[in-house]
Coordinates of C-alpha atoms and ligand atoms in Angstrom, one line a residue:
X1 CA -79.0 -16.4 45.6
X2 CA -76.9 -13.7 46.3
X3 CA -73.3 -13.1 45.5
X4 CA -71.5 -10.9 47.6
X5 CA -67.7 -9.1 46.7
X6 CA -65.4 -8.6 49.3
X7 CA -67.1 -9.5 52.3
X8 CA -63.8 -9.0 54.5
X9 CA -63.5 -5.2 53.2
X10 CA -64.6 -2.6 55.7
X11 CA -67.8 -2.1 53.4
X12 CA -68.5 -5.4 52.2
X13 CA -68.2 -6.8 55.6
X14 CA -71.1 -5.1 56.6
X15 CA -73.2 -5.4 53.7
X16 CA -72.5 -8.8 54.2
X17 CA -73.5 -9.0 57.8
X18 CA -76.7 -7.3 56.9
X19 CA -77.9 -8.6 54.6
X20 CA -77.5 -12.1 56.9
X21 CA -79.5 -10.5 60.0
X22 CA -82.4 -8.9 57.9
X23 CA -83.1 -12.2 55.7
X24 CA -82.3 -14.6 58.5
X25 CA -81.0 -17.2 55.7
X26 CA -84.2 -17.1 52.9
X27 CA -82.1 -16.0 50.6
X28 CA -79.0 -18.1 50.0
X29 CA -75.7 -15.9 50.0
X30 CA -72.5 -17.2 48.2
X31 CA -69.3 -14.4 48.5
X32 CA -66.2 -14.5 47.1
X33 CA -63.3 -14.4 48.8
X34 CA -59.6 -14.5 48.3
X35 CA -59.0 -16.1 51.7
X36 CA -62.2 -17.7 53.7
X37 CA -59.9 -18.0 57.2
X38 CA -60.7 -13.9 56.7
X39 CA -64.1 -14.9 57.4
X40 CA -65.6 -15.4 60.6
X41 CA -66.8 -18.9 62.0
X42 CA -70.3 -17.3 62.3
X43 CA -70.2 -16.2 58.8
X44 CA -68.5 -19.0 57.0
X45 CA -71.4 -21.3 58.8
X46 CA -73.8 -19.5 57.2
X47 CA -72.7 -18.5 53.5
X48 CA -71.2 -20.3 50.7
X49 CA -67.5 -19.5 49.9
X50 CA -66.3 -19.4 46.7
X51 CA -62.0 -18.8 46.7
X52 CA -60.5 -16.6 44.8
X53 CA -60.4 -12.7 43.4
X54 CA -63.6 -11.6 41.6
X55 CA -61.6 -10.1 38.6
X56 CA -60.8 -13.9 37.6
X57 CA -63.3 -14.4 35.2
X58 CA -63.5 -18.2 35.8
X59 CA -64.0 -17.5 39.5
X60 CA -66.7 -15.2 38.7
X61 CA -68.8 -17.6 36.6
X62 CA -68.7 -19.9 39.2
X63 CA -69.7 -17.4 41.5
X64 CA -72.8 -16.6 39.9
X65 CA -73.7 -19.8 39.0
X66 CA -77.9 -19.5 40.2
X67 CA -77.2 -16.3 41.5
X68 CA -79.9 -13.5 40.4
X69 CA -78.1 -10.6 42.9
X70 CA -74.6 -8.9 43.2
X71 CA -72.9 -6.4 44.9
X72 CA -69.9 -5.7 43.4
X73 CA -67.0 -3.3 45.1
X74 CA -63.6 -2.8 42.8
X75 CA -61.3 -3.1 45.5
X76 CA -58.5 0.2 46.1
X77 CA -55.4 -1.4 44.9
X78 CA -52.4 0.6 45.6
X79 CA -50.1 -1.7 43.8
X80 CA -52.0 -1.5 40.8
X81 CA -50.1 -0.7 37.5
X82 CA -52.6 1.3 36.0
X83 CA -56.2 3.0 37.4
X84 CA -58.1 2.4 34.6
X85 CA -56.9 -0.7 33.7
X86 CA -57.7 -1.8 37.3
X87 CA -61.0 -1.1 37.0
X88 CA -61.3 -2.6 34.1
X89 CA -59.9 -5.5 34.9
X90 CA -62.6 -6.1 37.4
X91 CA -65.5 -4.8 35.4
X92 CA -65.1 -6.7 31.8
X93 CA -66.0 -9.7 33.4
X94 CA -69.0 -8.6 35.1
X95 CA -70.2 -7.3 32.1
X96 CA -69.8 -11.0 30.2
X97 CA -71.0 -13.0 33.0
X98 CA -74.2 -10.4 33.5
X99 CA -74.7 -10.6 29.5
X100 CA -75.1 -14.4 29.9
X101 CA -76.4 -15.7 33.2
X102 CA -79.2 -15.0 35.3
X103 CA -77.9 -12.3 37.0
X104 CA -80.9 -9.6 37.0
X105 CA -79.7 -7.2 39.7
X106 CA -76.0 -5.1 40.2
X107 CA -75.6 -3.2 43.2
X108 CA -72.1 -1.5 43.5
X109 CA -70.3 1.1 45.4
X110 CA -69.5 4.1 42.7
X111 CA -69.2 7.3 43.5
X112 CA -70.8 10.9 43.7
X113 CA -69.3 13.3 40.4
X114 CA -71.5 12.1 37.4
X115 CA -71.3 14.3 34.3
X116 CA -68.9 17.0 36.6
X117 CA -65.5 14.9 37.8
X118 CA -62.7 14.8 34.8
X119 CA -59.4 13.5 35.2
X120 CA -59.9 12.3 38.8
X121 CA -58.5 8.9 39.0
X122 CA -60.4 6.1 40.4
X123 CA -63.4 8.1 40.5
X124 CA -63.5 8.5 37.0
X125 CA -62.8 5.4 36.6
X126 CA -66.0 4.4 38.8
X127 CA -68.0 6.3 36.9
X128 CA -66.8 4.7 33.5
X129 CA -67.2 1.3 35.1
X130 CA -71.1 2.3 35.7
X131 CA -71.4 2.7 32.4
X132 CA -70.2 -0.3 31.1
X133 CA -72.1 -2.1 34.0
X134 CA -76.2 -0.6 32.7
X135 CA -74.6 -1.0 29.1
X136 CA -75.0 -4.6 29.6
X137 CA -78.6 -4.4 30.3
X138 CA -78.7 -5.5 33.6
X139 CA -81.0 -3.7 36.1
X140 CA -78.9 -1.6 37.8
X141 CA -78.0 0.7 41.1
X142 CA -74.8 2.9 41.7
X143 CA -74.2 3.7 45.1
X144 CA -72.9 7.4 45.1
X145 CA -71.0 8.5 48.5
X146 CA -69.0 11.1 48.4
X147 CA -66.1 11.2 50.8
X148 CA -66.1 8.1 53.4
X149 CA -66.1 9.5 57.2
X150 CA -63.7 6.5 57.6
X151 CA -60.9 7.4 55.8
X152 CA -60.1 9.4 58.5
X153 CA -59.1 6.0 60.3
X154 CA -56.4 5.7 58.6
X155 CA -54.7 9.3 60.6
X156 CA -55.7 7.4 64.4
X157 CA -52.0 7.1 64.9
X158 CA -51.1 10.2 64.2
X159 CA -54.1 11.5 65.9
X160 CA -53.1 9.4 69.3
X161 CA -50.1 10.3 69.0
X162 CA -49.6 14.1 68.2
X163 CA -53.1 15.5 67.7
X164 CA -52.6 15.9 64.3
X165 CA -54.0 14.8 60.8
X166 CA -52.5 15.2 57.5
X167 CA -54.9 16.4 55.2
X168 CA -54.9 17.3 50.8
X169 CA -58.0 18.5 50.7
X170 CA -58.2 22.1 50.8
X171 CA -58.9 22.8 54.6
X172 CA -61.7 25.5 54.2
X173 CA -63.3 23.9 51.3
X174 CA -66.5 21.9 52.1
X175 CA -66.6 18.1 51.5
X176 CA -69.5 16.0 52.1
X177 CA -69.2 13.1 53.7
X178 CA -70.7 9.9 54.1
X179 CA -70.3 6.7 56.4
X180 CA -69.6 3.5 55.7
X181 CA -72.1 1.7 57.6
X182 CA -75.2 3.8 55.5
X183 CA -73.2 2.9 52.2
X184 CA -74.1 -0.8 53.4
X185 CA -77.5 -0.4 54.7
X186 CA -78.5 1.0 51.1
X187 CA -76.6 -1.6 49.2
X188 CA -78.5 -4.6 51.8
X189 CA -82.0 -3.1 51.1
X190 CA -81.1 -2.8 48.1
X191 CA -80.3 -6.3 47.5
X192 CA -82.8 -7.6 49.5
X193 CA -85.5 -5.8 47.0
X194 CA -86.3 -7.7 43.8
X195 CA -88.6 -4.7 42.8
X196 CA -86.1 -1.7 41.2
X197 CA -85.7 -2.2 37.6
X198 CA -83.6 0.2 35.1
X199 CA -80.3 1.9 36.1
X200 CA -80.1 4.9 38.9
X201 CA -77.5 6.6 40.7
X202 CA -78.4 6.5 44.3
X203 CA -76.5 9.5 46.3
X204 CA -75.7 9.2 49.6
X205 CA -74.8 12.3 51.2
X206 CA -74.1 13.2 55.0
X207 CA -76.2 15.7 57.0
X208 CA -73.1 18.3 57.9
X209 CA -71.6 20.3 54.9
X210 CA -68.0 21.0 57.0
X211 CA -64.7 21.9 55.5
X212 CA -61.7 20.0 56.8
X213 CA -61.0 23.0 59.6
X214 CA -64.9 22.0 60.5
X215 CA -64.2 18.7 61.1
X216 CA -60.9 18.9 62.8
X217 CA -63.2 21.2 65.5
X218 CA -65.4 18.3 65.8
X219 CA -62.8 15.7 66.3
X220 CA -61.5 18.5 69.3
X221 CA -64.7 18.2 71.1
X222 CA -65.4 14.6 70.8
X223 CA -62.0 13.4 71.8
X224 CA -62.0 16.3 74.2
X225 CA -58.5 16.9 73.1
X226 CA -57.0 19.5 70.4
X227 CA -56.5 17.9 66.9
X228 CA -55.8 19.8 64.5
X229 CA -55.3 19.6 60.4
X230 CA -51.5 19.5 59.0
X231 CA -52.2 20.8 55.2
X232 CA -50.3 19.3 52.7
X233 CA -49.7 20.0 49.2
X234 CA -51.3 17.2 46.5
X235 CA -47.7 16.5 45.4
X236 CA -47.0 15.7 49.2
X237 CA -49.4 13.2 49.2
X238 CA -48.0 11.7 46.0
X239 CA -44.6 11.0 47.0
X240 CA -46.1 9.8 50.4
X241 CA -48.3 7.0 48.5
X242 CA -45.0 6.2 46.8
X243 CA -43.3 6.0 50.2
X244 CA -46.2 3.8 51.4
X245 CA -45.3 1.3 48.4
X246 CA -48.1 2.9 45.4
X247 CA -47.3 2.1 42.0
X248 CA -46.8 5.8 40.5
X249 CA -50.1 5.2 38.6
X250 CA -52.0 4.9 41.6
X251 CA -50.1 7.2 43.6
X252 CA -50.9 10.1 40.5
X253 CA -54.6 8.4 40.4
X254 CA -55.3 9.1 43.9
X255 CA -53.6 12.9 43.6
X256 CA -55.6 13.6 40.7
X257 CA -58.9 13.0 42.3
X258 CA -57.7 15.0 45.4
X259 CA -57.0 18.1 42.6
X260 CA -60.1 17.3 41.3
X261 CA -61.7 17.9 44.4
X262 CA -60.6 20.7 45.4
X263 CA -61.3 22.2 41.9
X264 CA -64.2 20.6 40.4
X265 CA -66.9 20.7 44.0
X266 CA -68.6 17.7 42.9
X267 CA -68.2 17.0 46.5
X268 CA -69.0 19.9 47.8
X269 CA -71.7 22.4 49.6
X270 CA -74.2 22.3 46.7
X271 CA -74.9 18.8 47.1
X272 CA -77.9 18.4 48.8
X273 CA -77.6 15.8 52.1
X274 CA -80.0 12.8 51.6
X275 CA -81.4 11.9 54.8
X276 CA -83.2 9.0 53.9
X277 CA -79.9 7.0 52.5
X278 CA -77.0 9.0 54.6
X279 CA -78.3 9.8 58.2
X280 CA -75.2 9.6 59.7
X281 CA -73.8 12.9 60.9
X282 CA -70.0 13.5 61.5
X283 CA -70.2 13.9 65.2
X284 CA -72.2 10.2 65.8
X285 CA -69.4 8.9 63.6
X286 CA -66.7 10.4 65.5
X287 CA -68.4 9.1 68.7
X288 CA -69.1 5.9 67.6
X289 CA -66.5 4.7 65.5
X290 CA -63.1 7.2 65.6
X291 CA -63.6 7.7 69.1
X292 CA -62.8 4.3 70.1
X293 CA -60.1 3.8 67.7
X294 CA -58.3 6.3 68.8
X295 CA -58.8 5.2 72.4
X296 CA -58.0 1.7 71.6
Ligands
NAP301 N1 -62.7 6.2 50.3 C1 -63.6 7.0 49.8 O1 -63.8 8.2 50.3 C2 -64.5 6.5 48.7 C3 -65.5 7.4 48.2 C4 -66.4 6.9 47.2 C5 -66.3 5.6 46.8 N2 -65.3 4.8 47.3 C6 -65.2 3.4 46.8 O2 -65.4 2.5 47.9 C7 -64.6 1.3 47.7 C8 -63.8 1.0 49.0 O3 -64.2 -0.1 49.6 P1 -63.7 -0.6 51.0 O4 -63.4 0.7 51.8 O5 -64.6 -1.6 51.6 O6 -62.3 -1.3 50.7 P2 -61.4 -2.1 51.7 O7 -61.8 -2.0 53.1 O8 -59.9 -1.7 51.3 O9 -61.6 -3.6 51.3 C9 -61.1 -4.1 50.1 C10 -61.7 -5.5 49.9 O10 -61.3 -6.0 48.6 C11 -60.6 -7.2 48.7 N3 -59.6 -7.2 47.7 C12 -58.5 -6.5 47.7 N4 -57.8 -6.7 46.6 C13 -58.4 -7.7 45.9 C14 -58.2 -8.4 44.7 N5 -57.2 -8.1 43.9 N6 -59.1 -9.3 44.3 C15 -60.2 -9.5 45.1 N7 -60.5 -8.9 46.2 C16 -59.6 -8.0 46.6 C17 -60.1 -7.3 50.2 O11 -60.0 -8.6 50.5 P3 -58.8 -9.4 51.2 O12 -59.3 -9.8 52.6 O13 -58.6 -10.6 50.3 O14 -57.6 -8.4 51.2 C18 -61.2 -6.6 50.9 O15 -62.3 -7.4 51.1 C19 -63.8 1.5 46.5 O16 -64.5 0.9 45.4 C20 -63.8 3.0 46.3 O17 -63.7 3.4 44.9 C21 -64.5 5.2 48.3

């Protein structure tokens, strides 16, 4: 049996889906989900749904009641009082319910920055939740993207609208990149493996090392239209998170790990691309996926 976390989110949906094509049902999958009308028909025929947020530790047990396999994704939570404690909210009951069931195998979305990110908000607070996660025991993989292609989905109206995207990072910096559809390809074969035993990171890096001014190029010729970056400070983005309805802890969280990456370059051009987990290259994103966004 495996569990699967947030299988309406945009990377749990397609683990989800994935993992349902490749195993054509041997392996029984259970998710848990807040609201199962999320779900689709297809989906809801073919799963077991178990209601509720996967940081209740009640819901959890239930959850992985039989279950050998999880893939476990803290959700971003704007409203969230604290960073850290949001993580941790999630995390301490994993850790008890892998300490005392049968649950032999974690797969979860962390992040790339291991031993070089400090002070960088959710992503340090990824990479503590690792921690505690192989403390337990439990055999063990860390899916390590650095930045996702699609969070550039969130600037399509801006985009449509004035050819224009707002942007922290440092716009002749290079950040690496990764989409999310090869985050859930890893985390499915993953799952689907009972072989890997231990704990390991597993980076998944993007063929292009671009910088922000790169990128904006790209976007240009794929739209076939001028876009181009709006730079804004990291205190801009705080107070927009604010405006947007962040608690100030999240808001700080999120402008901490933006200053982190534009200081620390755990991110950046000297990590090497891994082809075998990240194939993806900006441009097929852009055609693929922003492309008709911003048409649509
Ligand atoms: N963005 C990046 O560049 C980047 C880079 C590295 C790592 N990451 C990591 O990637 C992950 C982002 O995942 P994503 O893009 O798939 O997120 P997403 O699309 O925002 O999906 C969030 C999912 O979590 C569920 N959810 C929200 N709040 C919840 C709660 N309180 N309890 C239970 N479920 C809840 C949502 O379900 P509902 O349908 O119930 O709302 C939805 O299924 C994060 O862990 C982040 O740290 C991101």
């Amino acid at each position: 049996m495996i569990v699967i976390t947030t299988p309406t989110g945009q990377i749990g949906r397609e683990v989800l889906a994935r993992v349902l094509d490749a195993d054509d049902g041997a392996t029984p999958v259970r998710v848990i989900v807040r609201d199962p009308a999320r779900l689709s028909p297809e989906v809801r025929g073919r799963v077991e749904a178990v209601q509720g947020s996967h940081a209740d530790p009640a819901v959890l047990k239930e959850a992985c009641e039989g279950a050998d396999r999880i893939f476990w994704l803290v959700p971003p939570t704007p409203g969230a009082a604290s960073v850290e404690g949001h993580f941790r909210t999630f995390t301490e009951p994993l850790c008890e319910v892998v300490g005392g069931r049968g649950v032999e195998r974690v797969v979860s979305v962390s992040t790339l920055g291991r031993g070089v990110a400090e002070h960088a908000g959710p992503i340090s607070a990824s990479l503590a939740m690792d921690e505690a996660i192989a403390a337990t025991g439990v055999h063990y993989r860390a899916l390590c993207p650095p930045s996702l292609m699609e969070n550039l989905l969130r600037q399509t109206a801006s985009i449509r609208a004035e050819g224009v995207w707002s942007e922290a990072l440092e716009r002749d910096r290079v950040v690496r990149t990764c989409a999310v559809r090869d985050v859930a390809a890893e985390a499915a074969r993953l799952l689907l493996d009972g072989s890997w035993t231990g704990y390991e990171d597993v980076p998944l890096v993007g063929p292009d090392a671009l910088t922000p001014e790169d990128m904006a190029g790209v976007v240009s010729e794929v739209l076939e239209r001028p876009v181009r970056l709006r730079q804004i400070t990291v205190g801009e983005l705080r107070t927009r998170l604010t405006g947007f309805g962040a608690s100030e802890a999240w808001a700080r969280g999120v402008a901490d790990m933006v200053h982190a990456q534009n200081t620390q370059g755990f991110y950046g051009v000297t990590r090497p691309s891994t082809p075998d987990t990240a194939p993806t290259s900006f441009r097929r994103w852009c055609e693929e996926v922003l492309k008709p966004a911003v048409h649509g």
